[in-house]
Structures are given as structure tokens and as C-alpha cells.
Tab-separated table of C-alpha atoms in Angstrom:
chain	number	residue	atom	x	y	z
A	1	MET	CA	91.565	141.605	51.600
A	2	GLU	CA	94.287	142.357	53.155
A	3	LEU	CA	97.892	143.643	52.300
A	4	THR	CA	100.276	142.046	54.419
A	5	SER	CA	104.404	141.995	53.699
A	6	ASN	CA	107.459	141.319	55.674
A	7	LEU	CA	110.155	143.806	56.537
A	8	THR	CA	113.846	142.461	55.682
A	9	LEU	CA	117.176	144.737	56.114
A	10	GLU	CA	119.627	143.640	53.791
A	11	LEU	CA	123.468	144.697	54.024
A	12	SER	CA	126.366	143.970	51.732
A	13	ASP	CA	123.746	142.407	49.649
A	14	GLN	CA	122.699	139.944	52.000
A	15	PRO	CA	119.909	139.866	54.043
A	16	PHE	CA	120.221	141.390	57.521
A	17	LEU	CA	117.666	142.064	59.951
A	18	LEU	CA	114.589	139.707	59.200
A	19	GLU	CA	111.467	139.422	61.071
A	20	LYS	CA	112.584	135.759	62.486
A	21	ARG	CA	115.581	136.980	63.664
A	22	ILE	CA	114.411	140.128	65.055
A	23	GLU	CA	111.838	137.856	66.979
A	24	LEU	CA	115.390	136.028	67.995
A	25	LEU	CA	116.689	139.426	69.264
A	26	LYS	CA	113.495	140.378	71.035
A	27	ALA	CA	114.044	136.572	72.940
A	28	ILE	CA	117.429	137.040	73.693
A	29	LYS	CA	117.127	140.189	75.668
A	30	ASN	CA	114.151	138.932	77.406
A	31	TYR	CA	115.553	135.830	78.767
A	32	GLY	CA	119.127	136.464	78.793
A	33	SER	CA	119.492	133.067	77.281
A	34	ILE	CA	120.027	131.486	73.721
A	35	SER	CA	118.735	128.332	74.408
A	36	LYS	CA	115.383	129.670	75.758
A	37	ALA	CA	115.122	132.428	73.314
A	38	ALA	CA	115.354	129.737	70.475
A	39	LYS	CA	111.932	127.986	72.456
A	40	ALA	CA	110.124	130.961	72.651
A	41	VAL	CA	110.729	131.825	69.373
A	42	PRO	CA	110.701	128.795	68.362
A	43	MET	CA	113.848	127.446	66.413
A	44	SER	CA	116.515	124.757	67.056
A	45	TYR	CA	119.749	125.767	69.036
A	46	LYS	CA	121.922	125.616	66.287
A	47	ALA	CA	119.542	127.683	64.324
A	48	ALA	CA	119.714	130.319	66.634
A	49	TRP	CA	123.894	130.418	67.251
A	50	ASP	CA	123.808	130.517	63.572
A	51	ALA	CA	121.430	132.966	63.144
A	52	VAL	CA	123.372	134.999	65.718
A	53	ASP	CA	126.936	134.615	64.056
A	54	THR	CA	125.244	135.799	60.676
A	55	MET	CA	124.153	139.344	62.131
A	56	ASN	CA	127.276	139.468	64.075
A	57	ASN	CA	129.862	138.628	60.710
A	58	LEU	CA	127.440	141.315	58.563
A	59	SER	CA	127.272	143.562	61.492
A	60	HIS	CA	130.392	145.991	61.587
A	61	THR	CA	129.362	145.934	65.502
A	62	PRO	CA	128.471	143.256	67.278
A	63	ILE	CA	124.931	142.639	67.912
A	64	VAL	CA	124.880	139.588	70.434
A	65	SER	CA	127.436	139.014	73.260
A	66	ARG	CA	127.908	135.731	74.642
A	67	GLU	CA	129.598	135.639	78.395
A	68	THR	CA	130.595	132.404	79.464
A	69	GLY	CA	131.296	131.287	83.330
A	70	GLY	CA	130.894	133.689	86.010
A	71	LYS	CA	128.446	132.890	89.413
A	72	GLY	CA	125.782	132.862	87.148
A	73	GLY	CA	127.364	130.502	84.376
A	74	GLY	CA	127.323	133.336	81.774
A	75	GLY	CA	124.734	134.151	79.691
A	76	THR	CA	123.730	135.657	76.367
A	77	THR	CA	122.488	139.790	76.043
A	78	LEU	CA	122.347	142.282	73.687
A	79	THR	CA	125.105	144.709	73.169
A	80	GLU	CA	124.368	148.581	73.028
A	81	TYR	CA	123.788	148.110	68.897
A	82	GLY	CA	121.430	145.414	69.600
A	83	GLU	CA	119.182	147.428	71.691
A	84	ASN	CA	119.540	150.447	69.043
A	85	LEU	CA	118.642	147.885	65.726
A	86	LEU	CA	115.989	146.628	67.373
A	87	ARG	CA	114.126	150.077	68.088
A	88	THR	CA	115.132	151.368	64.791
A	89	TYR	CA	113.588	147.957	63.356
A	90	THR	CA	110.441	148.540	65.383
A	91	VAL	CA	109.963	152.320	64.075
A	92	LEU	CA	110.395	151.246	60.769
A	93	LYS	CA	107.864	148.323	61.241
A	94	GLU	CA	105.171	150.873	62.280
A	95	GLU	CA	106.365	153.092	59.137
A	96	GLN	CA	105.528	149.750	56.628
A	97	LYS	CA	102.312	149.397	59.027
A	98	ARG	CA	101.157	152.473	57.743
A	99	PHE	CA	102.208	152.651	54.159
A	100	LEU	CA	99.932	149.430	53.815
A	101	GLU	CA	97.255	150.733	55.461
A	102	ARG	CA	97.407	153.534	53.171
A	103	LEU	CA	97.815	151.465	50.081
A	104	LYS	CA	94.757	149.945	50.890
A	105	LEU	CA	92.678	152.849	51.055
A	106	VAL	CA	93.319	153.932	47.721
A	107	THR	CA	93.527	150.220	46.193
A	108	ASP	CA	90.576	147.920	45.362
A	109	VAL	CA	92.866	144.811	45.060
A	110	ASP	CA	89.221	142.440	44.654
A	111	LYS	CA	88.271	144.472	41.623
A	112	GLY	CA	91.609	144.633	40.410
A	113	THR	CA	91.900	148.296	39.921
A	114	LEU	CA	95.601	149.273	41.353
A	115	LYS	CA	96.094	152.258	38.659
A	116	THR	CA	95.581	154.659	41.988
A	117	ILE	CA	98.956	153.113	43.975
A	118	GLY	CA	100.599	155.837	41.522
A	119	ARG	CA	99.272	157.980	44.157
A	120	LEU	CA	101.499	157.230	46.942
A	121	SER	CA	104.965	157.793	45.420
A	122	MET	CA	104.078	160.665	43.060
A	123	GLN	CA	106.244	163.819	43.142
A	124	ILE	CA	104.766	167.307	44.079
A	125	SER	CA	105.925	170.102	42.176
A	126	ALA	CA	104.988	172.877	45.152
A	127	ARG	CA	108.159	174.320	46.132
A	128	ASN	CA	107.239	174.276	50.201
A	129	GLN	CA	107.131	171.230	52.202
A	130	LEU	CA	107.510	171.577	55.772
A	131	SER	CA	108.398	169.248	58.010
A	132	GLY	CA	106.400	169.866	61.472
A	133	ARG	CA	104.577	167.791	64.307
A	134	ILE	CA	100.892	168.280	64.617
A	135	GLU	CA	100.449	169.771	68.145
A	136	LYS	CA	97.558	170.372	68.360
A	137	ILE	CA	93.962	169.172	66.175
A	138	VAL	CA	90.866	171.986	66.611
A	139	LYS	CA	87.717	170.449	64.575
A	140	GLY	CA	84.542	172.370	63.368
A	141	LYS	CA	81.313	170.912	61.802
A	142	VAL	CA	82.818	170.415	58.306
A	143	ASN	CA	86.884	171.495	58.715
A	144	SER	CA	89.641	171.361	61.299
A	145	GLN	CA	92.388	173.182	62.072
A	146	LEU	CA	95.907	171.650	62.258
A	147	PHE	CA	98.567	173.333	64.719
A	148	LEU	CA	102.016	172.159	63.655
A	149	GLN	CA	105.341	172.971	65.280
A	150	LEU	CA	108.299	173.605	62.753
A	151	LYS	CA	111.728	172.692	63.374
A	152	SER	CA	112.258	176.352	63.250
A	153	GLY	CA	110.268	176.642	66.534
A	154	ASN	CA	107.099	178.342	64.699
A	155	THR	CA	103.566	177.421	64.244
A	156	LEU	CA	101.814	176.585	61.299
A	157	ILE	CA	97.861	176.478	60.909
A	158	SER	CA	96.544	174.678	57.535
A	159	VAL	CA	93.008	174.011	57.630
A	160	ILE	CA	91.491	171.040	56.110
A	161	THR	CA	88.357	169.171	55.963
A	162	ASN	CA	87.251	166.417	58.834
A	163	ASP	CA	87.334	163.541	55.898
A	164	ALA	CA	91.492	164.596	55.142
A	165	VAL	CA	91.917	164.293	58.790
A	166	GLU	CA	90.245	160.994	59.446
A	167	THR	CA	91.716	159.204	55.691
A	168	LEU	CA	94.925	160.306	57.046
A	169	GLY	CA	94.613	159.433	60.312
A	170	LEU	CA	96.145	161.963	61.702
A	171	LYS	CA	96.410	162.883	65.409
A	172	GLU	CA	98.045	165.452	67.985
A	173	GLY	CA	101.955	164.221	67.965
A	174	ASP	CA	102.223	162.915	64.386
A	175	ASP	CA	104.680	163.649	62.309
A	176	VAL	CA	103.692	165.321	58.600
A	177	THR	CA	104.579	167.700	56.255
A	178	ALA	CA	102.787	170.769	54.959
A	179	ILE	CA	102.862	171.703	51.419
A	180	PHE	CA	101.774	174.617	49.943
A	181	LYS	CA	102.922	176.770	46.282
A	182	SER	CA	105.324	179.061	45.983
A	183	THR	CA	102.622	181.791	44.082
A	184	SER	CA	100.130	181.007	47.650
A	185	VAL	CA	102.974	183.298	49.905
A	186	LEU	CA	102.525	186.807	50.553
A	187	LEU	CA	105.233	189.278	51.104
A	188	GLY	CA	105.247	192.434	53.190
A	189	THR	CA	108.188	194.444	54.545
A	190	GLY	CA	106.548	196.810	56.909
A	191	GLU	CA	104.547	196.095	60.107
A	192	MET	CA	101.200	195.138	58.876
A	193	LEU	CA	97.640	194.138	60.181
A	194	ILE	CA	96.307	191.140	57.895
A	195	SER	CA	93.780	188.316	58.651
A	196	ALA	CA	96.248	185.968	57.224
A	197	GLU	CA	97.589	182.856	60.482
A	198	ASN	CA	100.495	181.802	59.361
A	199	ARG	CA	102.833	185.184	59.254
A	200	PHE	CA	106.771	184.666	59.828
A	201	GLU	CA	109.388	187.087	60.034
A	202	GLY	CA	111.967	185.943	58.136
A	203	ILE	CA	115.709	187.110	56.177
A	204	VAL	CA	115.385	187.039	52.071
A	205	GLU	CA	118.289	184.650	51.467
A	206	THR	CA	118.341	184.941	47.600
A	207	VAL	CA	116.500	186.846	45.248
A	208	ARG	CA	116.390	184.774	41.029
A	209	GLU	CA	115.271	187.049	38.860
A	210	GLY	CA	113.304	185.601	35.734
A	211	THR	CA	111.776	187.489	32.879
A	212	VAL	CA	108.471	188.354	34.630
A	213	ASN	CA	108.638	186.871	37.817
A	214	ALA	CA	111.098	186.392	40.459
A	215	GLU	CA	112.135	183.841	43.085
A	216	VAL	CA	112.768	184.893	46.691
A	217	VAL	CA	113.752	182.501	49.676
A	218	ILE	CA	113.271	183.294	52.971
A	219	LYS	CA	115.124	181.665	56.268
A	220	ILE	CA	112.619	181.536	58.997
A	221	GLY	CA	114.175	180.318	61.398
A	222	GLU	CA	117.430	178.026	61.592
A	223	LEU	CA	115.952	175.160	59.519
A	224	ASP	CA	112.881	176.277	57.882
A	225	ARG	CA	112.402	177.934	54.700
A	226	ILE	CA	109.764	179.588	52.478
A	227	VAL	CA	109.760	180.320	48.746
A	228	ALA	CA	107.697	183.171	47.095
A	229	VAL	CA	107.548	183.837	43.570
A	230	LEU	CA	106.347	187.351	42.876
A	231	THR	CA	106.238	189.396	39.783
A	232	LYS	CA	110.147	191.376	39.740
A	233	ASP	CA	107.357	194.960	39.549
A	234	SER	CA	106.520	193.574	42.997
A	235	VAL	CA	110.610	193.005	44.240
A	236	GLU	CA	111.511	196.561	42.877
A	237	GLN	CA	108.384	198.516	44.648
A	238	LEU	CA	108.989	196.362	47.837
A	239	GLY	CA	112.956	197.085	47.342
A	240	ILE	CA	113.127	192.888	48.348
A	241	GLU	CA	117.408	191.643	48.249
A	242	SER	CA	119.516	189.176	50.131
A	243	GLY	CA	119.559	189.936	53.829
A	244	CYS	CA	116.717	192.105	54.480
A	245	LYS	CA	114.034	191.384	56.759
A	246	VAL	CA	110.044	190.822	55.269
A	247	PHE	CA	107.226	189.008	56.506
A	248	THR	CA	105.721	185.778	54.705
A	249	LEU	CA	101.986	185.679	54.959
A	250	ILE	CA	100.420	182.234	54.071
A	251	LYS	CA	96.776	181.567	54.041
A	252	SER	CA	95.999	178.283	56.446
A	253	ALA	CA	93.188	176.817	53.483
A	254	ASP	CA	96.168	177.196	50.991
A	255	ILE	CA	98.342	174.662	53.123
A	256	MET	CA	98.228	171.006	52.355
A	257	ILE	CA	98.829	167.756	54.608
A	258	GLY	CA	100.523	165.101	54.007
A	259	LYS	CA	101.679	162.295	55.629
């Protein structure tokens, strides 16, 4: 059994972009004529203009422009805003498709086992969730190395199973989220040799001390932050305080990937 769904965008609590209207906008872009576009969709000429008028009236900026007269006899074209809406809708439609594919993987509709749907929307307690793009995937016999470029420009390496790569449909160029616990982050204040693949230099932004442990927020680059939790004794021994330079260390096997 397949899972399908239409995608509708609302504006001011009114249906704004429906799939039929998107098809009409695509046809207007291709033909430059409302009559030819209506035939291609297909819909009546009146229905096509009603749809265009509705979209234009709901939108703060016109989507379709009508030109009359002139050497070519006029025509109908998309505005720059209309072109942008088409591109945006295409991206959203692709994301919806990916969601339905994931939903199908974790759900057996025929047997009625729908309880696993909750996995798709569960909240994750891990403090570190960094966005990145897959630069390279190196597959081994069992596991794969994923090289992610973070927003800060740093490269983060994660090791996950080949089955996980296949299940998530991961490929180079995909935008993903790297997830790891704050307790998996080690901190150092001096130069050191260590086998951990992920070693980043950063500046401590804040130190929040509790009764036993302390939470340290480290800024790596301009756009990424890593949270580490260690004992208060460790913070004191390392002399960690706001503004000091530290090195963060994360094992690649401790980093999960979400998509």
C-alpha cells in the first residue's frame, strides 16, 4: 500500500497554493498564455482566471501579470514573486515526498501497526544537534564514514552502519543533522595528540555550574556551538572560564545522524 498526500499552502486561513493551481502556474510559465495554460492543465478558461485572481488577491504581491495589446498581442506571465513561489513549492513538495517515504518505512499500514509513527516526531534530549551537509561518504564492509561540512565551515566525521546509510537514503550533498550527547564531548585546554577524529578549537561562551557538574558552551566558528557537561572539579582543574580557548573532542562513533 502506498502513502500519498496533496500539499496545500494556506494564506490568511484560505487555501492559497494547491497542486492544481501550481500546475496552472507552471503552464502559464511555459506557454505565456492563460488560455493555452488552461487547456494544458486542464480547466476552463474562467476557472483558470478565477484561480489566478484568487491567488493575486490573497498574496501581498501579484503572482501573475497580464499584459494587453502590443506587437505580440499581449500575454500572461509570472512575476518574479510567482517564479519564487514555484521554486519554493517544489522544495516543499520534495520534503513532503521524503517524509512519506520515511513514514512508509516505519509503518505497516496493511497490518494496522501505526504506533511507530511517533518516532518521526519525537523530541531528542541530546543537547548537540548541528546542521551540516554531507561532503563525502566512505563505505567500509560494515560501517560508513560521513564527512559533514558544518555551518561554521568545520568538517565533522560520523561513523554509522551501512544499513543506516541505506535506510536514511543518505547521499553526498544531503542536508542532515549531527546529534550527540553533551556527556560525549571531551574538553582540553592545551595541545594534545589524541585519536578522536573530531577535534575543534573554540572559545568558551558560558559556564553554568550545578551541584556536581558544569555545563560548558563552546563557540566553534561563527555559527556553531557545542555543549559539554563535565564535573565541577574538572572545570576547576582545567581552568575553564568564559572567554578561554579550549579544544573539543568527539568520537565519530558517538555522533548519530538525522535527516
